[in-house]
CSV table of C-alpha atoms and ligand atoms in Angstrom, one decimal:
chain,number,residue,atom,x,y,z
A,1,UNK,CA,5.2,-53.0,-14.4
A,2,UNK,CA,4.2,-50.4,-17.1
A,3,UNK,CA,0.7,-49.5,-18.0
A,4,UNK,CA,-0.4,-51.6,-20.8
A,5,UNK,CA,-3.3,-51.0,-23.1
A,6,UNK,CA,-5.5,-52.7,-20.5
A,7,UNK,CA,-3.6,-52.3,-17.2
A,8,UNK,CA,-4.4,-49.4,-14.8
A,9,UNK,CA,-3.8,-48.6,-11.2
A,10,UNK,CA,-6.6,-47.4,-9.0
A,11,UNK,CA,-6.2,-46.2,-5.3
A,12,UNK,CA,-9.4,-45.3,-3.2
A,13,UNK,CA,-8.8,-43.0,0.0
A,14,UNK,CA,-11.2,-43.6,2.7
A,15,UNK,CA,-11.4,-42.4,6.1
A,16,UNK,CA,-10.2,-45.7,7.5
A,17,UNK,CA,-8.2,-47.2,4.9
A,18,UNK,CA,-6.3,-46.5,1.7
A,19,UNK,CA,-6.7,-49.4,-0.9
A,20,UNK,CA,-5.3,-49.8,-4.3
A,21,UNK,CA,-5.1,-52.5,-7.1
A,22,UNK,CA,-4.0,-53.0,-10.5
A,23,UNK,CA,-7.1,-53.1,-12.9
A,24,UNK,CA,-7.8,-55.1,-16.1
A,25,UNK,CA,-9.4,-52.2,-17.9
A,26,UNK,CA,-10.9,-54.4,-20.5
A,27,UNK,CA,-13.1,-55.9,-18.2
A,28,UNK,CA,-12.9,-54.0,-14.8
A,29,UNK,CA,-11.7,-56.8,-12.7
A,30,UNK,CA,-8.6,-56.5,-10.4
A,31,UNK,CA,-5.4,-58.4,-11.4
A,32,UNK,CA,-3.9,-58.3,-8.1
A,33,UNK,CA,-4.9,-58.6,-4.2
A,34,UNK,CA,-5.9,-55.3,-3.1
A,35,UNK,CA,-3.1,-53.5,-0.9
A,36,UNK,CA,-4.9,-52.0,2.1
A,37,UNK,CA,-3.0,-49.6,4.3
A,38,UNK,CA,-5.0,-47.8,7.5
A,39,UNK,CA,-5.3,-44.1,6.8
A,40,UNK,CA,-2.8,-42.0,9.0
A,41,UNK,CA,-4.3,-40.7,12.0
A,42,UNK,CA,-3.6,-37.4,11.0
A,43,UNK,CA,-5.1,-37.6,7.6
A,44,UNK,CA,-3.5,-34.6,5.8
A,45,UNK,CA,-2.9,-34.6,2.2
A,46,UNK,CA,0.8,-34.7,2.6
A,47,UNK,CA,0.5,-37.8,5.1
A,48,UNK,CA,-1.9,-39.7,2.8
A,49,UNK,CA,0.2,-38.9,-0.1
A,50,UNK,CA,3.1,-40.9,1.4
A,51,UNK,CA,0.7,-43.7,1.9
A,52,UNK,CA,-0.3,-43.6,-1.7
A,53,UNK,CA,3.2,-43.5,-2.9
A,54,UNK,CA,3.9,-46.6,-0.8
A,55,UNK,CA,0.7,-48.4,-2.5
A,56,UNK,CA,2.2,-47.3,-5.9
A,57,UNK,CA,5.7,-48.6,-5.1
A,58,UNK,CA,4.3,-52.1,-3.8
A,59,UNK,CA,2.3,-52.5,-7.0
A,60,UNK,CA,5.3,-52.0,-9.1
A,61,UNK,CA,3.2,-49.9,-11.5
A,62,UNK,CA,4.3,-47.1,-13.8
A,63,UNK,CA,1.7,-44.8,-15.7
A,64,UNK,CA,-1.2,-42.9,-14.8
A,65,UNK,CA,-2.6,-43.2,-11.3
A,66,UNK,CA,-6.4,-42.9,-10.7
A,67,UNK,CA,-7.1,-41.7,-7.0
A,68,UNK,CA,-10.4,-41.0,-5.2
A,69,UNK,CA,-11.1,-38.8,-2.3
A,70,UNK,CA,-14.3,-38.2,-0.3
A,71,UNK,CA,-14.3,-34.8,-1.2
A,72,UNK,CA,-15.7,-32.6,-4.0
A,73,UNK,CA,-12.9,-32.3,-6.6
A,74,UNK,CA,-12.8,-29.3,-9.0
A,75,UNK,CA,-10.0,-29.3,-11.6
A,76,UNK,CA,-7.9,-31.4,-9.1
A,77,UNK,CA,-8.5,-29.0,-6.1
A,78,UNK,CA,-10.4,-30.5,-3.1
A,79,UNK,CA,-13.6,-28.1,-2.0
A,80,UNK,CA,-14.9,-30.5,0.8
A,81,UNK,CA,-13.3,-33.0,3.1
A,82,UNK,CA,-15.6,-35.8,4.6
A,83,UNK,CA,-14.0,-38.0,7.1
A,84,UNK,CA,-10.5,-36.6,6.4
A,85,UNK,CA,-8.5,-33.9,7.8
A,86,UNK,CA,-10.1,-30.6,7.1
A,87,UNK,CA,-6.7,-29.1,5.5
A,88,UNK,CA,-7.6,-30.9,2.2
A,89,UNK,CA,-10.0,-28.1,1.5
A,90,UNK,CA,-8.4,-25.9,-0.9
A,91,UNK,CA,-5.5,-28.1,-1.6
A,92,UNK,CA,-4.4,-29.1,-5.3
A,93,UNK,CA,-4.3,-32.8,-5.0
A,94,UNK,CA,-3.8,-33.5,-8.6
A,95,UNK,CA,-0.7,-31.4,-8.3
A,96,UNK,CA,0.4,-32.9,-4.9
A,97,UNK,CA,0.0,-36.6,-5.9
A,98,UNK,CA,1.6,-36.2,-9.5
A,99,UNK,CA,4.4,-34.6,-7.9
A,100,UNK,CA,4.9,-36.9,-5.1
A,101,UNK,CA,4.6,-40.0,-7.3
A,102,UNK,CA,6.3,-38.5,-10.5
A,103,UNK,CA,3.6,-40.0,-12.6
A,104,UNK,CA,0.5,-38.4,-14.0
A,105,UNK,CA,-2.5,-38.6,-11.4
A,106,UNK,CA,-6.3,-38.2,-12.0
A,107,UNK,CA,-8.3,-37.2,-8.8
A,108,UNK,CA,-12.0,-37.6,-8.3
A,109,UNK,CA,-14.6,-37.9,-6.0
A,110,UNK,CA,-15.0,-41.4,-4.6
A,111,UNK,CA,-18.8,-42.1,-5.5
A,112,UNK,CA,-18.1,-40.4,-9.1
A,113,UNK,CA,-15.5,-43.2,-9.6
A,114,UNK,CA,-18.0,-45.6,-8.3
A,115,UNK,CA,-20.6,-44.6,-10.6
A,116,UNK,CA,-18.3,-44.6,-13.5
A,117,UNK,CA,-16.9,-48.1,-12.7
A,118,UNK,CA,-20.7,-49.5,-12.6
A,119,UNK,CA,-21.7,-47.8,-15.5
A,120,UNK,CA,-18.5,-49.0,-17.6
A,121,UNK,CA,-18.4,-52.6,-16.3
A,122,UNK,CA,-21.2,-53.2,-13.7
A,123,UNK,CA,-24.9,-52.7,-13.1
A,124,UNK,CA,-25.4,-49.9,-15.3
A,125,UNK,CA,-23.4,-51.3,-18.4
A,126,UNK,CA,-25.5,-50.6,-21.7
A,127,UNK,CA,-28.1,-48.6,-19.7
A,128,UNK,CA,-29.2,-45.6,-22.1
A,129,UNK,CA,-30.3,-42.4,-20.2
A,130,UNK,CA,-29.6,-41.1,-16.7
A,131,UNK,CA,-28.1,-43.3,-14.1
A,132,UNK,CA,-27.9,-42.4,-10.4
A,133,UNK,CA,-25.3,-44.4,-8.2
A,134,UNK,CA,-25.6,-44.0,-4.5
A,135,UNK,CA,-23.2,-45.3,-1.9
A,136,UNK,CA,-24.4,-46.3,1.4
A,137,UNK,CA,-21.5,-46.1,3.9
A,138,UNK,CA,-20.5,-43.8,6.7
A,139,UNK,CA,-22.1,-41.0,4.4
A,140,UNK,CA,-24.0,-41.2,1.3
A,141,UNK,CA,-22.2,-40.3,-1.9
A,142,UNK,CA,-23.7,-39.9,-5.3
A,143,UNK,CA,-22.9,-40.1,-8.9
A,144,UNK,CA,-25.1,-38.8,-11.9
A,145,UNK,CA,-24.1,-40.3,-15.2
A,146,UNK,CA,-26.0,-39.3,-18.5
A,147,UNK,CA,-25.5,-41.5,-21.3
A,148,UNK,CA,-22.2,-42.4,-19.9
A,149,UNK,CA,-21.0,-39.0,-19.3
A,150,UNK,CA,-20.4,-38.1,-15.5
A,151,UNK,CA,-21.9,-34.9,-14.1
A,152,UNK,CA,-19.4,-34.3,-11.4
A,153,UNK,CA,-19.6,-33.7,-7.7
A,154,UNK,CA,-23.3,-34.0,-7.3
A,155,UNK,CA,-23.3,-34.4,-3.4
A,156,UNK,CA,-26.8,-35.6,-3.3
A,157,UNK,CA,-26.1,-37.2,0.3
A,158,UNK,CA,-26.4,-33.5,1.4
A,159,UNK,CA,-30.0,-32.7,0.3
A,160,UNK,CA,-32.3,-31.8,3.1
A,161,UNK,CA,-34.7,-34.9,4.3
A,162,UNK,CA,-37.1,-33.7,7.0
A,163,UNK,CA,-34.9,-30.7,7.9
A,164,UNK,CA,-31.6,-32.9,8.3
A,165,UNK,CA,-28.9,-33.8,6.0
A,166,UNK,CA,-29.9,-37.0,3.9
A,167,UNK,CA,-27.1,-38.8,4.9
A,168,UNK,CA,-27.7,-38.3,8.4
A,169,UNK,CA,-31.1,-39.9,7.9
A,170,UNK,CA,-30.1,-42.8,5.8
A,171,UNK,CA,-26.4,-43.6,5.6
A,172,UNK,CA,-25.3,-47.1,6.0
A,173,UNK,CA,-23.7,-46.2,9.4
A,174,UNK,CA,-27.0,-44.9,10.6
A,175,UNK,CA,-28.4,-48.3,10.7
A,176,UNK,CA,-25.8,-49.4,13.2
A,177,UNK,CA,-25.4,-46.2,15.1
A,178,UNK,CA,-29.3,-46.4,15.8
A,179,UNK,CA,-29.3,-50.1,16.0
A,180,UNK,CA,-32.0,-50.2,13.3
A,181,UNK,CA,-33.4,-53.4,11.6
A,182,UNK,CA,-33.0,-53.7,7.9
A,183,UNK,CA,-36.9,-53.0,7.5
A,184,UNK,CA,-36.5,-49.7,9.7
A,185,UNK,CA,-33.4,-48.5,7.8
A,186,UNK,CA,-34.9,-49.5,4.2
A,187,UNK,CA,-37.9,-47.4,5.1
A,188,UNK,CA,-35.6,-44.5,5.6
A,189,UNK,CA,-33.9,-45.1,2.4
A,190,UNK,CA,-37.0,-45.3,0.7
A,191,UNK,CA,-38.0,-41.7,2.0
A,192,UNK,CA,-34.6,-40.4,1.1
A,193,UNK,CA,-35.1,-41.7,-2.5
A,194,UNK,CA,-38.5,-40.3,-2.8
A,195,UNK,CA,-37.1,-36.9,-1.6
A,196,UNK,CA,-34.3,-37.2,-4.5
A,197,UNK,CA,-37.1,-38.2,-6.9
A,198,UNK,CA,-38.8,-34.9,-6.6
A,199,UNK,CA,-36.0,-33.3,-8.4
A,200,UNK,CA,-34.7,-36.1,-10.7
A,201,UNK,CA,-36.0,-38.7,-12.9
A,202,UNK,CA,-33.1,-41.0,-13.5
A,203,UNK,CA,-33.8,-44.2,-15.6
A,204,UNK,CA,-32.0,-46.4,-13.0
A,205,UNK,CA,-30.7,-46.2,-9.6
A,206,UNK,CA,-27.6,-48.2,-8.6
A,207,UNK,CA,-27.2,-48.8,-4.7
A,208,UNK,CA,-23.6,-49.8,-3.5
A,209,UNK,CA,-21.5,-49.2,-0.6
A,210,UNK,CA,-20.4,-51.8,2.2
A,211,UNK,CA,-24.3,-52.4,3.0
A,212,UNK,CA,-25.1,-53.6,-0.6
A,213,UNK,CA,-23.2,-56.9,0.5
A,214,UNK,CA,-26.6,-57.8,2.1
A,215,UNK,CA,-28.5,-56.2,-0.6
A,216,UNK,CA,-31.1,-58.9,-0.5
A,217,UNK,CA,-32.1,-58.0,3.2
A,218,UNK,CA,-33.2,-54.3,2.2
A,219,UNK,CA,-33.3,-53.6,-1.6
A,220,UNK,CA,-36.5,-55.6,-2.2
A,221,UNK,CA,-38.1,-53.5,0.5
A,222,UNK,CA,-37.4,-50.3,-1.1
A,223,UNK,CA,-40.3,-48.2,-2.3
A,224,UNK,CA,-39.6,-45.6,-5.0
A,225,UNK,CA,-40.6,-44.8,-8.8
A,226,UNK,CA,-37.3,-45.7,-10.2
A,227,UNK,CA,-35.9,-49.3,-10.9
A,228,UNK,CA,-33.2,-50.0,-8.4
A,229,UNK,CA,-30.2,-52.2,-9.3
A,230,UNK,CA,-27.6,-53.5,-6.8
A,231,UNK,CA,-23.9,-52.4,-7.4
A,232,UNK,CA,-21.8,-55.4,-9.0
A,233,UNK,CA,-18.3,-54.2,-7.6
A,234,UNK,CA,-19.1,-53.5,-4.1
A,235,UNK,CA,-16.0,-52.3,-2.3
A,236,UNK,CA,-13.8,-52.5,-5.3
A,237,UNK,CA,-15.9,-49.9,-7.5
A,238,UNK,CA,-13.8,-46.9,-6.5
A,239,UNK,CA,-10.5,-48.5,-7.3
A,240,UNK,CA,-11.9,-49.5,-10.6
A,241,UNK,CA,-13.4,-46.3,-11.5
A,242,UNK,CA,-10.4,-44.3,-10.5
A,243,UNK,CA,-8.2,-46.6,-12.9
A,244,UNK,CA,-10.7,-45.9,-15.7
A,245,UNK,CA,-11.1,-42.3,-15.0
A,246,UNK,CA,-7.2,-41.9,-15.2
A,247,UNK,CA,-6.9,-43.9,-18.3
A,248,UNK,CA,-9.6,-42.0,-20.1
A,249,UNK,CA,-8.4,-38.6,-18.7
A,250,UNK,CA,-11.8,-37.8,-17.1
A,251,UNK,CA,-10.9,-34.8,-15.1
A,252,UNK,CA,-13.5,-33.4,-12.9
B,301,BGC,C1,-19.1,-36.6,0.9
B,301,BGC,C2,-19.0,-37.1,-0.5
B,301,BGC,C3,-18.7,-38.5,-0.4
B,301,BGC,C4,-19.7,-39.4,0.2
B,301,BGC,C5,-19.0,-40.9,0.4
B,301,BGC,C6,-19.9,-37.6,1.7
B,301,BGC,O1,-20.1,-37.3,2.9
B,301,BGC,O2,-19.7,-35.5,1.0
B,301,BGC,O3,-18.1,-36.3,-1.2
B,301,BGC,O4,-18.7,-38.9,-1.9
B,301,BGC,O5,-19.6,-38.9,1.7
B,301,BGC,O6,-17.7,-40.8,0.8
């Protein structure tokens, strides 16, 4: 299957699974079931590239491929590595993937991809001004998008909150690890958002990540200055945003 004007392929690399699907770029929907392959135990760039190649092959797609990584990505090079092998740091992921796939690849941070997807097709569609997307999962990912333009690699999960990394206070995983109730965890998220709001005045905050499936249990409890919307695309935002970024050549 060759990339048509509206068909793209997005692949989302996570600490436990690598997921991909064909995306209808006209409306941001998936046109196929997601393919999911567990992340190799030794999650080096080379091992992960093999899995990415398997997904591309299974999809039958030929064209530019969008790929997300839980890393800061500067001009194709990974600068950090969250929940994946540390050997990603310093590796030119765009070169590695394009070579392995023999297709053009666009590589970007996972939360940046999710933010682009929500602003283009989801909860941030048509919103003028500054949109901040936050993904609450194992860590906290962030994407800052100003009038549709991404300010890449914001890494706001790592701002300090009461002497600790923000994501160690308020990520989705903290709720499970500490056995917190939704109200207890929501209070932590509110505090984290209020710390963010000292330095940023977004027009909208979009909350996503796995825990946004249960948004009704915690989003109404949030206390912060900025209006909060729930992500529309949940677990598919990374895939959709990656496919969109690849089509638009949105290099970070
Ligand atoms: C990483 C980010 C990533 C986020 C979500 C954070 O720990 O620093 O790069 O976007 O987790 O995966």
